Every structure is written in structure tokens, then in C-alpha cells.
CSV table of C-alpha atoms in Angstrom, one decimal:
chain,number,residue,atom,x,y,z
A,5,UNK,CA,-3.6,-21.1,31.5
A,6,UNK,CA,-1.7,-17.9,32.4
A,7,UNK,CA,1.6,-19.7,31.7
A,8,UNK,CA,0.4,-20.8,28.3
A,9,UNK,CA,-0.8,-17.4,27.4
A,10,UNK,CA,2.4,-15.8,28.6
A,11,UNK,CA,4.4,-18.2,26.4
A,12,UNK,CA,2.5,-17.2,23.3
A,13,UNK,CA,2.7,-13.4,24.1
A,14,UNK,CA,6.4,-13.8,24.9
A,15,UNK,CA,7.1,-15.5,21.5
A,16,UNK,CA,5.1,-13.0,19.5
A,17,UNK,CA,6.4,-9.9,21.2
A,18,UNK,CA,10.0,-11.1,21.3
A,19,UNK,CA,10.3,-10.8,25.1
A,20,UNK,CA,12.3,-12.8,27.6
A,21,UNK,CA,9.4,-12.8,30.1
A,22,UNK,CA,5.8,-11.7,30.5
A,23,UNK,CA,4.3,-11.2,34.0
A,24,UNK,CA,0.7,-11.8,34.9
A,25,UNK,CA,0.2,-8.0,35.4
A,26,UNK,CA,1.6,-7.1,32.0
A,27,UNK,CA,-0.5,-5.4,29.4
A,28,UNK,CA,-0.4,-6.8,25.9
A,29,UNK,CA,-0.9,-3.4,24.3
A,30,UNK,CA,1.6,-1.6,26.6
A,31,UNK,CA,4.2,-4.3,25.7
A,32,UNK,CA,3.9,-3.4,22.0
A,33,UNK,CA,1.0,-5.5,20.9
A,34,UNK,CA,-1.2,-4.4,18.0
A,35,UNK,CA,-4.1,-5.7,16.0
A,36,UNK,CA,-1.8,-7.8,13.7
A,37,UNK,CA,-0.1,-9.5,16.7
A,38,UNK,CA,-3.4,-9.8,18.5
A,39,UNK,CA,-4.8,-11.7,15.5
A,40,UNK,CA,-1.8,-14.1,15.5
A,41,UNK,CA,-2.1,-14.5,19.3
A,42,UNK,CA,-5.7,-15.6,19.1
A,43,UNK,CA,-4.9,-18.1,16.4
A,44,UNK,CA,-2.0,-19.6,18.4
A,45,UNK,CA,-4.0,-19.7,21.6
A,46,UNK,CA,-6.9,-21.6,19.9
A,47,UNK,CA,-4.4,-24.1,18.5
A,48,UNK,CA,-3.0,-25.0,21.9
A,49,UNK,CA,-6.5,-25.6,23.2
A,50,UNK,CA,-7.6,-22.4,24.9
A,51,UNK,CA,-11.3,-21.9,24.2
A,52,UNK,CA,-13.3,-18.7,24.5
A,53,UNK,CA,-10.6,-16.5,22.9
A,54,UNK,CA,-11.4,-13.8,20.4
A,55,UNK,CA,-9.9,-10.6,19.2
A,56,UNK,CA,-12.2,-8.4,21.2
A,57,UNK,CA,-11.0,-10.0,24.4
A,58,UNK,CA,-7.4,-9.0,23.7
A,59,UNK,CA,-8.4,-5.3,23.6
A,60,UNK,CA,-11.1,-5.4,26.2
A,61,UNK,CA,-8.9,-7.3,28.8
A,62,UNK,CA,-5.3,-6.7,27.7
A,63,UNK,CA,-3.7,-7.4,31.2
A,64,UNK,CA,-2.7,-11.1,31.2
A,65,UNK,CA,-4.4,-12.1,34.4
A,66,UNK,CA,-7.6,-10.5,33.4
A,67,UNK,CA,-7.4,-12.0,29.9
A,68,UNK,CA,-6.8,-15.5,31.3
A,69,UNK,CA,-9.6,-15.2,33.9
A,70,UNK,CA,-12.4,-17.7,33.0
A,71,UNK,CA,-10.5,-19.4,30.3
A,72,UNK,CA,-9.5,-23.1,30.3
A,73,UNK,CA,-6.8,-25.2,28.6
A,74,UNK,CA,-8.1,-28.1,26.6
A,75,UNK,CA,-6.5,-30.5,24.1
A,76,UNK,CA,-4.3,-28.9,21.5
A,77,UNK,CA,-6.0,-28.8,18.1
A,78,UNK,CA,-3.2,-27.6,15.8
A,79,UNK,CA,-3.8,-25.9,12.5
A,80,UNK,CA,-5.0,-27.5,9.3
A,81,UNK,CA,-2.0,-26.8,7.2
A,82,UNK,CA,-2.2,-26.7,3.4
A,83,UNK,CA,-0.5,-29.5,1.6
A,84,UNK,CA,1.9,-28.6,-1.2
A,85,UNK,CA,0.4,-29.8,-4.5
A,86,UNK,CA,3.5,-30.2,-6.6
A,87,UNK,CA,1.8,-32.2,-9.4
A,88,UNK,CA,-0.5,-29.2,-10.2
A,89,UNK,CA,1.9,-26.5,-9.4
A,90,UNK,CA,1.7,-24.8,-12.9
A,91,UNK,CA,-2.0,-25.2,-13.5
A,92,UNK,CA,-4.2,-22.0,-13.4
A,93,UNK,CA,-5.8,-21.0,-10.1
A,94,UNK,CA,-8.3,-18.3,-9.2
A,95,UNK,CA,-7.3,-14.8,-8.0
A,96,UNK,CA,-8.2,-13.5,-4.6
A,97,UNK,CA,-10.9,-10.9,-4.4
A,98,UNK,CA,-8.4,-8.1,-4.3
A,99,UNK,CA,-6.3,-9.5,-7.1
A,100,UNK,CA,-9.5,-9.7,-9.3
A,101,UNK,CA,-10.3,-6.1,-8.4
A,102,UNK,CA,-6.8,-5.0,-9.4
A,103,UNK,CA,-7.0,-7.0,-12.6
A,104,UNK,CA,-10.4,-5.6,-13.6
A,105,UNK,CA,-9.6,-2.1,-12.4
A,106,UNK,CA,-6.9,-1.7,-15.1
A,107,UNK,CA,-9.7,-1.3,-17.7
A,108,UNK,CA,-10.5,2.1,-19.0
A,109,UNK,CA,-14.2,1.2,-18.7
A,110,UNK,CA,-14.0,2.5,-15.1
A,111,UNK,CA,-13.5,6.0,-13.8
A,112,UNK,CA,-9.8,6.5,-12.8
A,113,UNK,CA,-9.0,3.2,-14.6
A,114,UNK,CA,-6.3,2.5,-17.2
A,115,UNK,CA,-3.6,2.1,-14.5
A,116,UNK,CA,-2.3,-1.0,-12.6
A,117,UNK,CA,-2.0,-1.3,-8.9
A,118,UNK,CA,1.7,-0.7,-8.9
A,119,UNK,CA,4.7,0.3,-6.7
A,120,UNK,CA,7.8,2.0,-8.0
A,121,UNK,CA,10.9,2.8,-5.9
A,122,UNK,CA,14.3,4.2,-6.7
A,123,UNK,CA,17.4,3.0,-4.9
A,124,UNK,CA,20.8,4.5,-4.8
A,125,UNK,CA,24.1,2.5,-4.5
A,126,UNK,CA,27.8,3.3,-4.7
A,127,UNK,CA,30.1,0.8,-6.4
A,128,UNK,CA,27.1,-1.5,-7.1
A,129,UNK,CA,28.0,-4.7,-9.0
A,130,UNK,CA,25.0,-4.9,-11.4
A,131,UNK,CA,26.0,-8.3,-12.8
A,132,UNK,CA,26.0,-9.7,-9.2
A,133,UNK,CA,22.6,-8.0,-8.5
A,134,UNK,CA,21.2,-9.5,-11.7
A,135,UNK,CA,22.3,-13.0,-10.5
A,136,UNK,CA,20.6,-12.3,-7.2
A,137,UNK,CA,17.3,-11.5,-8.9
A,138,UNK,CA,17.5,-14.6,-11.0
A,139,UNK,CA,18.1,-16.8,-7.9
A,140,UNK,CA,15.0,-15.2,-6.2
A,141,UNK,CA,12.9,-15.7,-9.4
A,142,UNK,CA,13.8,-19.4,-9.2
A,143,UNK,CA,13.0,-19.5,-5.4
A,144,UNK,CA,9.7,-17.5,-5.3
A,145,UNK,CA,6.9,-18.8,-7.5
A,146,UNK,CA,5.0,-15.6,-7.7
A,147,UNK,CA,7.9,-13.9,-9.4
A,148,UNK,CA,7.1,-16.2,-12.3
A,149,UNK,CA,3.4,-15.4,-12.2
A,150,UNK,CA,1.2,-14.3,-15.0
A,151,UNK,CA,-2.6,-13.8,-15.5
A,152,UNK,CA,-4.6,-15.5,-18.2
A,153,UNK,CA,-7.3,-13.7,-20.3
A,154,UNK,CA,-10.0,-15.1,-17.9
A,155,UNK,CA,-8.4,-13.5,-14.9
A,156,UNK,CA,-6.9,-16.7,-13.4
A,157,UNK,CA,-3.3,-16.7,-12.5
A,158,UNK,CA,-0.6,-19.2,-13.3
A,159,UNK,CA,3.0,-20.0,-12.2
A,160,UNK,CA,5.4,-20.5,-15.1
A,161,UNK,CA,7.6,-23.5,-14.8
A,162,UNK,CA,10.5,-21.9,-16.7
A,163,UNK,CA,11.2,-18.3,-17.7
A,164,UNK,CA,14.1,-16.7,-19.6
A,165,UNK,CA,17.0,-15.2,-17.7
A,166,UNK,CA,16.0,-11.9,-16.3
A,167,UNK,CA,18.1,-9.0,-17.4
A,168,UNK,CA,18.6,-5.6,-15.7
A,169,UNK,CA,18.6,-2.9,-18.4
A,170,UNK,CA,21.6,-0.6,-17.7
A,171,UNK,CA,22.1,2.8,-19.1
A,172,UNK,CA,25.5,4.4,-18.7
A,173,UNK,CA,24.9,8.1,-18.5
A,174,UNK,CA,27.2,10.3,-20.6
A,175,UNK,CA,29.1,13.1,-18.8
A,176,UNK,CA,26.6,16.0,-18.4
A,177,UNK,CA,23.7,13.8,-19.2
A,178,UNK,CA,23.1,12.3,-15.8
A,179,UNK,CA,20.0,14.4,-15.0
A,180,UNK,CA,18.4,13.5,-18.3
A,181,UNK,CA,19.1,9.8,-17.9
A,182,UNK,CA,17.6,9.8,-14.4
A,183,UNK,CA,14.5,11.7,-15.6
A,184,UNK,CA,14.1,9.2,-18.4
A,185,UNK,CA,14.2,6.3,-15.9
A,186,UNK,CA,11.5,7.8,-13.8
A,187,UNK,CA,9.3,8.7,-16.7
A,188,UNK,CA,9.6,5.2,-18.2
A,189,UNK,CA,8.9,3.3,-14.9
A,190,UNK,CA,7.0,5.3,-12.4
A,191,UNK,CA,3.6,4.8,-14.1
A,192,UNK,CA,4.1,1.5,-15.9
A,193,UNK,CA,1.2,-0.7,-16.7
A,194,UNK,CA,2.7,-4.1,-17.4
A,195,UNK,CA,0.8,-6.6,-19.5
A,196,UNK,CA,-0.5,-9.2,-16.9
A,197,UNK,CA,-0.4,-12.0,-19.5
A,198,UNK,CA,3.3,-11.5,-20.1
A,199,UNK,CA,6.2,-12.3,-17.8
A,200,UNK,CA,7.7,-10.5,-16.0
A,201,UNK,CA,5.2,-8.5,-14.0
A,202,UNK,CA,8.1,-6.5,-12.6
A,203,UNK,CA,10.9,-4.4,-14.0
A,204,UNK,CA,14.4,-3.4,-12.8
A,205,UNK,CA,16.5,-0.9,-14.6
A,206,UNK,CA,19.6,1.1,-13.7
A,207,UNK,CA,21.3,4.3,-14.6
A,208,UNK,CA,25.1,4.2,-14.0
A,209,UNK,CA,27.2,7.3,-13.7
A,210,UNK,CA,30.7,6.6,-12.6
A,211,UNK,CA,30.6,4.9,-9.2
A,212,UNK,CA,27.0,5.8,-8.6
A,213,UNK,CA,24.0,3.7,-9.6
A,214,UNK,CA,20.3,4.7,-9.5
A,215,UNK,CA,18.2,1.5,-9.6
A,216,UNK,CA,14.5,1.7,-10.5
A,217,UNK,CA,12.3,-1.2,-9.3
A,218,UNK,CA,8.7,-1.5,-10.5
A,219,UNK,CA,6.4,-4.2,-9.0
A,220,UNK,CA,2.8,-5.0,-10.0
A,221,UNK,CA,0.7,-5.6,-6.9
A,222,UNK,CA,-1.1,-8.4,-8.8
A,223,UNK,CA,1.8,-10.5,-7.6
A,224,UNK,CA,3.0,-9.4,-4.2
A,225,UNK,CA,1.8,-7.2,-1.3
A,226,UNK,CA,3.7,-4.8,1.0
A,227,UNK,CA,5.1,-7.5,3.3
A,228,UNK,CA,6.3,-9.5,0.3
A,229,UNK,CA,8.2,-6.5,-1.0
A,230,UNK,CA,9.9,-6.1,2.4
A,231,UNK,CA,10.8,-9.8,2.4
A,232,UNK,CA,12.1,-9.5,-1.2
A,233,UNK,CA,14.3,-6.5,-0.4
A,234,UNK,CA,15.8,-8.2,2.6
A,235,UNK,CA,16.6,-11.3,0.6
A,236,UNK,CA,18.1,-9.3,-2.2
A,237,UNK,CA,20.5,-7.6,0.3
A,238,UNK,CA,21.3,-11.0,2.0
A,239,UNK,CA,22.2,-12.7,-1.3
A,240,UNK,CA,24.1,-9.7,-2.6
A,241,UNK,CA,26.3,-9.9,0.4
A,242,UNK,CA,26.7,-13.7,0.1
A,243,UNK,CA,25.3,-15.6,-2.9
A,244,UNK,CA,25.3,-18.8,-0.9
A,245,UNK,CA,23.7,-17.4,2.2
A,246,UNK,CA,20.9,-19.6,3.7
A,247,UNK,CA,17.4,-18.2,3.3
A,248,UNK,CA,14.3,-19.1,5.3
A,249,UNK,CA,12.4,-22.2,3.9
A,250,UNK,CA,9.5,-21.8,1.5
A,251,UNK,CA,7.8,-25.2,1.8
A,252,UNK,CA,4.4,-23.9,0.8
A,253,UNK,CA,3.2,-21.8,-2.1
A,254,UNK,CA,0.8,-18.9,-2.6
A,255,UNK,CA,-1.2,-21.2,-4.9
A,256,UNK,CA,-1.5,-23.8,-2.1
A,257,UNK,CA,-2.7,-21.1,0.2
A,258,UNK,CA,-5.3,-19.6,-2.2
A,259,UNK,CA,-6.8,-23.0,-3.0
A,260,UNK,CA,-6.8,-24.6,0.4
A,261,UNK,CA,-7.1,-21.9,3.1
A,262,UNK,CA,-10.7,-20.8,3.4
A,263,UNK,CA,-12.9,-19.8,6.3
A,264,UNK,CA,-15.2,-22.5,7.6
A,265,UNK,CA,-18.7,-22.3,6.1
A,266,UNK,CA,-20.3,-21.3,9.4
A,267,UNK,CA,-17.7,-18.6,9.9
A,268,UNK,CA,-18.2,-17.2,6.4
A,269,UNK,CA,-22.0,-17.2,6.9
A,270,UNK,CA,-21.7,-15.4,10.2
A,271,UNK,CA,-19.3,-12.8,8.7
A,272,UNK,CA,-21.7,-12.1,5.8
A,273,UNK,CA,-24.6,-11.7,8.2
A,274,UNK,CA,-22.5,-9.2,10.3
A,275,UNK,CA,-21.7,-7.1,7.3
A,276,UNK,CA,-25.2,-7.4,5.8
A,277,UNK,CA,-26.5,-5.8,9.1
A,278,UNK,CA,-23.8,-3.1,8.9
A,279,UNK,CA,-24.2,-2.1,5.3
A,280,UNK,CA,-27.1,0.4,5.7
A,281,UNK,CA,-25.4,2.2,8.6
A,282,UNK,CA,-22.1,2.8,6.9
A,283,UNK,CA,-21.5,6.5,6.1
A,284,UNK,CA,-20.3,7.2,2.5
A,285,UNK,CA,-16.7,7.7,1.6
A,286,UNK,CA,-15.2,11.1,2.2
A,287,UNK,CA,-17.1,13.8,0.2
A,288,UNK,CA,-14.0,16.0,-0.5
A,289,UNK,CA,-13.8,19.2,-2.5
A,290,UNK,CA,-12.4,17.8,-5.8
A,291,UNK,CA,-10.9,20.1,-8.4
A,292,UNK,CA,-12.8,18.1,-11.1
A,293,UNK,CA,-15.1,15.1,-11.3
A,294,UNK,CA,-13.3,11.8,-11.5
A,295,UNK,CA,-15.2,10.8,-14.7
A,296,UNK,CA,-13.4,13.6,-16.5
A,297,UNK,CA,-9.8,12.6,-15.5
A,298,UNK,CA,-9.2,9.7,-17.9
A,299,UNK,CA,-6.0,7.9,-17.0
A,300,UNK,CA,-4.9,9.3,-13.6
A,301,UNK,CA,-1.5,10.6,-12.7
A,302,UNK,CA,-0.5,10.1,-9.1
A,303,UNK,CA,1.6,12.5,-7.0
A,304,UNK,CA,3.3,11.6,-3.7
A,305,UNK,CA,3.2,13.9,-0.7
A,306,UNK,CA,5.2,13.0,2.4
A,307,UNK,CA,6.1,14.0,5.9
A,308,UNK,CA,8.4,12.3,8.4
A,309,UNK,CA,7.7,12.0,12.1
A,310,UNK,CA,11.1,12.1,13.9
A,311,UNK,CA,12.0,9.1,16.1
A,312,UNK,CA,11.5,11.0,19.4
A,313,UNK,CA,8.1,12.2,18.5
A,314,UNK,CA,7.1,8.8,17.2
A,315,UNK,CA,8.2,7.1,20.4
A,316,UNK,CA,6.3,9.6,22.4
A,317,UNK,CA,3.2,8.9,20.3
A,318,UNK,CA,3.7,5.1,20.9
A,319,UNK,CA,4.0,5.6,24.7
A,320,UNK,CA,0.9,7.8,24.9
A,321,UNK,CA,-1.1,5.5,22.7
A,322,UNK,CA,-0.1,2.4,24.7
A,323,UNK,CA,-0.9,4.1,28.0
A,324,UNK,CA,-4.5,4.5,26.8
A,325,UNK,CA,-4.7,1.0,25.5
A,326,UNK,CA,-4.5,2.1,21.9
A,327,UNK,CA,-2.3,0.9,19.0
A,328,UNK,CA,-0.3,3.4,17.0
A,329,UNK,CA,-2.2,2.4,13.9
A,330,UNK,CA,-5.6,3.2,15.5
A,331,UNK,CA,-4.3,6.6,16.6
A,332,UNK,CA,-3.0,7.4,13.2
A,333,UNK,CA,-6.1,6.1,11.4
A,334,UNK,CA,-8.2,8.4,13.7
A,335,UNK,CA,-6.0,11.4,12.9
A,336,UNK,CA,-6.4,10.7,9.2
A,337,UNK,CA,-10.2,10.3,9.4
A,338,UNK,CA,-10.4,13.5,11.5
A,339,UNK,CA,-8.5,15.5,8.8
A,340,UNK,CA,-10.6,14.0,6.0
A,341,UNK,CA,-13.8,14.8,8.0
A,342,UNK,CA,-12.7,18.4,8.4
A,343,UNK,CA,-12.5,18.8,4.6
A,344,UNK,CA,-15.5,16.6,3.8
A,345,UNK,CA,-19.0,17.8,3.2
A,346,UNK,CA,-20.0,15.7,6.2
A,347,UNK,CA,-17.7,14.7,9.2
A,348,UNK,CA,-18.8,11.1,9.3
A,349,UNK,CA,-17.2,8.9,6.6
A,350,UNK,CA,-15.9,5.5,5.7
A,351,UNK,CA,-12.4,4.6,4.6
A,352,UNK,CA,-10.8,1.5,3.3
A,353,UNK,CA,-8.2,-0.2,5.5
A,354,UNK,CA,-5.6,-2.5,3.9
A,355,UNK,CA,-5.2,-5.8,5.8
A,356,UNK,CA,-2.3,-8.2,5.3
A,357,UNK,CA,-4.2,-11.4,5.8
A,358,UNK,CA,-1.6,-14.2,6.1
A,359,UNK,CA,-3.2,-16.8,8.2
A,360,UNK,CA,-0.7,-18.8,10.3
A,361,UNK,CA,-1.5,-22.1,8.7
A,362,UNK,CA,2.0,-23.2,7.9
A,363,UNK,CA,5.5,-22.5,9.5
A,364,UNK,CA,6.7,-21.0,6.2
A,365,UNK,CA,3.7,-18.7,5.6
A,366,UNK,CA,5.6,-15.5,6.4
A,367,UNK,CA,8.5,-16.5,4.1
A,368,UNK,CA,6.6,-16.6,0.8
A,369,UNK,CA,5.7,-13.9,-1.7
A,370,UNK,CA,2.2,-13.3,-2.8
A,371,UNK,CA,-0.7,-10.8,-2.6
A,372,UNK,CA,-2.3,-11.7,0.7
A,373,UNK,CA,-4.0,-8.2,0.8
A,374,UNK,CA,-7.6,-7.9,1.9
A,375,UNK,CA,-9.6,-4.7,2.5
A,376,UNK,CA,-11.8,-3.7,5.4
A,377,UNK,CA,-14.2,-0.8,5.6
A,378,UNK,CA,-13.9,1.3,8.7
A,379,UNK,CA,-16.3,4.1,9.6
A,380,UNK,CA,-15.6,7.3,11.6
A,381,UNK,CA,-18.6,8.9,13.2
A,382,UNK,CA,-17.5,11.7,15.5
A,383,UNK,CA,-19.9,12.9,18.2
A,384,UNK,CA,-20.0,16.5,19.4
A,385,UNK,CA,-19.8,15.5,23.0
A,386,UNK,CA,-16.7,13.3,22.6
A,387,UNK,CA,-13.1,14.2,23.2
A,388,UNK,CA,-10.4,13.1,20.7
A,389,UNK,CA,-9.4,10.1,22.9
A,390,UNK,CA,-13.0,8.9,23.0
A,391,UNK,CA,-13.1,9.0,19.2
A,392,UNK,CA,-9.8,7.1,18.8
A,393,UNK,CA,-11.0,4.5,21.4
A,394,UNK,CA,-14.3,4.0,19.6
A,395,UNK,CA,-12.6,3.7,16.2
A,396,UNK,CA,-10.3,1.1,17.5
A,397,UNK,CA,-13.2,-0.9,19.0
A,398,UNK,CA,-15.0,-0.9,15.7
A,399,UNK,CA,-11.8,-1.9,13.9
A,400,UNK,CA,-11.4,-4.9,16.3
A,401,UNK,CA,-15.0,-5.9,15.8
A,402,UNK,CA,-14.7,-5.7,12.0
A,403,UNK,CA,-11.4,-7.6,12.1
A,404,UNK,CA,-13.2,-10.5,13.9
A,405,UNK,CA,-15.5,-10.7,10.8
A,406,UNK,CA,-12.7,-10.3,8.2
A,407,UNK,CA,-13.7,-13.5,6.3
A,408,UNK,CA,-15.7,-11.1,4.2
A,409,UNK,CA,-13.7,-8.3,2.5
A,410,UNK,CA,-14.6,-4.7,1.7
A,411,UNK,CA,-15.1,-5.7,-1.9
A,412,UNK,CA,-18.1,-8.0,-1.0
A,413,UNK,CA,-19.5,-5.2,1.2
A,414,UNK,CA,-19.2,-2.6,-1.6
A,415,UNK,CA,-20.9,-5.0,-4.0
A,416,UNK,CA,-23.8,-5.3,-1.5
A,417,UNK,CA,-23.9,-1.5,-1.2
A,418,UNK,CA,-24.1,-1.2,-4.9
A,419,UNK,CA,-26.9,-3.8,-5.1
A,420,UNK,CA,-29.0,-2.1,-2.4
A,421,UNK,CA,-28.4,1.4,-3.8
A,422,UNK,CA,-29.1,0.3,-7.4
A,423,UNK,CA,-25.9,1.9,-8.6
A,424,UNK,CA,-22.7,0.6,-10.1
A,425,UNK,CA,-20.6,3.1,-8.0
A,426,UNK,CA,-20.4,2.4,-4.3
A,427,UNK,CA,-16.7,2.9,-4.1
A,428,UNK,CA,-14.7,3.9,-1.0
A,429,UNK,CA,-11.8,5.7,-2.8
A,430,UNK,CA,-9.7,6.6,0.2
A,431,UNK,CA,-7.3,4.0,1.5
A,432,UNK,CA,-5.3,3.8,4.8
A,433,UNK,CA,-2.4,1.4,4.9
A,434,UNK,CA,-0.3,0.9,8.1
A,435,UNK,CA,2.6,-1.5,8.1
A,436,UNK,CA,3.4,-0.8,11.8
A,437,UNK,CA,4.3,-4.1,13.5
A,438,UNK,CA,5.1,-5.9,10.3
A,439,UNK,CA,8.9,-5.5,10.6
A,440,UNK,CA,9.1,-8.5,13.0
A,441,UNK,CA,7.9,-10.8,10.2
A,442,UNK,CA,10.7,-9.8,7.8
A,443,UNK,CA,14.1,-11.5,7.7
A,444,UNK,CA,17.0,-9.5,8.9
A,445,UNK,CA,19.3,-8.4,6.1
A,446,UNK,CA,23.0,-7.3,6.4
A,447,UNK,CA,23.8,-4.5,8.9
A,448,UNK,CA,25.0,-2.3,6.0
A,449,UNK,CA,22.6,-2.6,3.0
A,450,UNK,CA,23.9,-1.7,-0.4
A,451,UNK,CA,20.7,-0.1,-1.6
A,452,UNK,CA,19.3,3.1,-0.1
A,453,UNK,CA,15.6,3.7,-0.9
A,454,UNK,CA,14.8,7.2,-2.3
A,455,UNK,CA,11.9,8.5,-4.4
A,456,UNK,CA,8.9,6.3,-4.9
A,457,UNK,CA,5.2,6.3,-5.9
A,458,UNK,CA,2.3,4.0,-6.0
A,459,UNK,CA,-0.9,4.0,-8.0
A,460,UNK,CA,-4.2,2.1,-7.6
A,461,UNK,CA,-7.1,2.2,-10.0
A,462,UNK,CA,-10.3,3.9,-8.7
A,463,UNK,CA,-8.5,5.4,-5.7
A,464,UNK,CA,-8.3,9.1,-4.9
A,465,UNK,CA,-5.9,9.0,-1.9
A,466,UNK,CA,-3.7,6.2,-0.6
A,467,UNK,CA,-2.2,7.0,2.8
A,468,UNK,CA,0.7,4.8,3.8
A,469,UNK,CA,2.3,4.6,7.2
A,470,UNK,CA,5.8,2.9,7.4
A,471,UNK,CA,8.3,2.6,10.3
A,472,UNK,CA,11.8,3.6,9.0
A,473,UNK,CA,15.1,4.3,10.6
A,474,UNK,CA,14.4,8.0,10.4
A,475,UNK,CA,11.2,7.6,12.4
A,476,UNK,CA,7.7,7.3,10.9
A,477,UNK,CA,7.2,7.9,7.2
A,478,UNK,CA,3.7,9.1,6.2
A,479,UNK,CA,2.9,9.4,2.5
A,480,UNK,CA,-0.1,10.3,0.5
A,481,UNK,CA,-0.3,9.1,-3.1
A,482,UNK,CA,-3.0,11.2,-4.6
A,483,UNK,CA,-4.6,11.7,-8.0
A,484,UNK,CA,-3.1,15.0,-9.0
A,485,UNK,CA,-6.0,16.2,-11.1
A,486,UNK,CA,-8.4,15.8,-8.2
A,487,UNK,CA,-6.0,17.5,-5.6
A,488,UNK,CA,-3.6,19.8,-7.5
A,489,UNK,CA,-0.8,21.2,-5.3
């Protein structure tokens, strides 16, 4: 049993060896990797494994104690349905929320869930880059996705050739051209019924190119954007470079991968019990009421944690059996609580819920996002470490019941409270640990990311944590009218 567990940990953590006295968390494990480990261990026939066990007993010999190795069960993989590939299929709960949230009928509506990033390149061949985009559009179905009037999504069989709009800035007019690019793209609300649900434009000034890339989150999530960027760099370097296989589609996943009925029932029962004990969202001192804002304008605020400080944080967290994401989520909740009318609060956590049901599942593009509510209830007698430990324990327990998303829970809150507004408008998104799932691009990428912004309907603050070469990037995209600088 220990050997089987060690093999799974070794593969997930990218290590040559794992000893029986090794600690999963100290080795770099996190909740994402722990979820994948539980799935793989169940598939090879180890019963009695759940997410809580990974965090309660992270040392391999303790984790293995009392477990037995039975017959391998394997995963029930979705089967590609090529005959119906272009027929409409339902959105996920999060996709439906994004689609509905664009309406001006809701406070802080009228915007799409949308990411915009600017990239800089020197001597960039825009015709070659355009060819790269068109090859990836042919390769990835969701880059040909649209939404029908009833909210269902559809993959178009054929689309026109995608063109990158290029503006050659006149001498002395570079700043104006770059400003026009940002104004045109940073707050785009693309028509979901019309292809494409993304936009790429460029401003060229001599040898320098500023590329604006706008992506609607109806189509793809954060991990998908990381995959897309890596593949763009790979194909730009070599148009015939082999890419990882995509033998399954997002449509197949949505239609065929569902929690078993008994699991879904248990998850709903768990959250139904928890609904009444959840504190409200942060009650922050807003400059104005959200209902008076109209279409929101988002502003990005950012700090960078240098590599040495981030590595020190990782070491300290792991020494206490904590993940970096748990520590950062606790810090975020503590700051919110300091400004909130009450210190206890609930935030929305972004989950990237790609279940390992097919060997190619981490290669495809799609919006696998789910949301999970997480409460922070500090106690006067607790130290900071105690709060972080308790928040992580609740997070693990909630993750074990993630068959039900925060959207279902918020609907239940609204029903019980007799109100249409039970929103949790503060989001925490950590992509720590996701880098291992992304293909490796060229050693010297041609595009350098720069300024960016995201927007989400009905959201006040979206905190995003991303590991980068410069250390740890922490950004807050906030509704400027609610939190003026």
C-alpha cells in the first residue's frame, strides 16, 4: 500500500523518490494535487481515501496505515461523441451565471466576465502570429464556441479566418494609439451569440508591437488561458511543433461527467446544513451603494512578493502543514474582516474543477470553473496560525462536497431569506500549483505580459494570486466606484 501511494505522490509531485516518512504537504502538495491524488488512489483500488485524510495524516506511513489495496477500478472516461459535436449543449452553472450576469437587470451588471491582457514583443511577425491563432482555433473547439438565445452553447463547425487588427502608429502618435487600444478592449462586452468570443489587436511602432488579447470567460478558464498562451509560443517558434493530444472535448465532459446521484445528494445535504451558519459576505465601507453604480468600471491594484519572501512563506506554511493558498486566503480574509462591519465573513473561492476522467483532460480548453463558499470566523482566543489551520480544515471539508457549487448554495440562501440578493461579492482566486498542468513553452517567449484587467458581473473585488518568474503576483480587480483610490 505504501509503495502504491508513494508512486502516485511521486508522479503528481514530479519527484524521483518519496520515502515513507515524507510529508505530502512539505513536499509541495496542495489542495489541487491532493484532490488528484485521491482520485488516482481510488482508481488503483485503495479504499477509505478522502481529501481530509491527506491533510490530517500527510506523512506517507501514517496516511497508509489501515488502508488496503484492492482491485483497480479505473475511471469511467467520457466517450467522444463526434456525430453530435456541433449540437447545442447546456452551460455549466458558472457559465450560466456569467451569461445571465451580463444583463443590466442586476446590480453591477452590463459587463461580461472577461480578461484583458497586453503583451509586448520586439520584431514580432504578426502574419505568423495570426496563422498560429488560426491553427489553434481549428485545434480547440471552445475557440469556436458561441451561445444561443436560450443560454445553451454550441461549437461551430466552420468559422471565417481570424484576423488580427493591426494599427501602425504614426511617429509621435504611439501613446494615443496605445491608449485607444486599451480603451477599445479592456472593458469589451462581446456578443455571446456571435463568433469570436475573443479579440486580438496590435499596435505596431517600428520594431515594437503591443498586442491586446481579450478573452470572454464564457469560453475558457484561467488554466485554459495558460495552456493557450503556452501553445501560442510553441507554434510561433515552430509552426509544425507537436502539441499534446486533445482526444476529448469540453462538450463531452459537460454532458458525460457528473457526480453519482448518491454523492450529489450527500453534498446537497451537507450544504443545506451549513447554509444557516454561514456569515454574510464582507460588509465593507462602500463609497456608494452598488445599485447606484450602473455599468461598473474595474480598476486593478497590484503588489509583487519577491521570490525570496515567497519561498520563505512556502517553507513556513509547509512546516505547519499549510498550503500557500490557505495562508494567503486567511490573510485576505483577515484584512477584509478588519475593514468589515463584522469580522466574520464568507468569501467565494474559485475552483478549477477538471476531474481526471481522461488522459487528455488537462490539454483542452473550456470553462471548468466552479465556486465554493468559505467562511472565516476568527475567535478572540486564537492565534493567527490557529485561524489559518481552521480555515484550511474547513476548505478541505468543503472541497470534499464540491459536487454542489456556491451558486446552488446562494440560491438556497436566497430562498430561505426570502430575498433575491444573497450574493457573496468578494472572490479569491489562487492558481498556485497549476503550473505543472501547463505545457512547457520555448525557453525564450516572444510575448511579455504587461498591463491587464478582469471584470466579473455582480462582483466587488476579485483577488487573484499567480506564481510568476518575479515571485508572487497579487492583484485586486475592484469596482472603482465602490472603492475609489
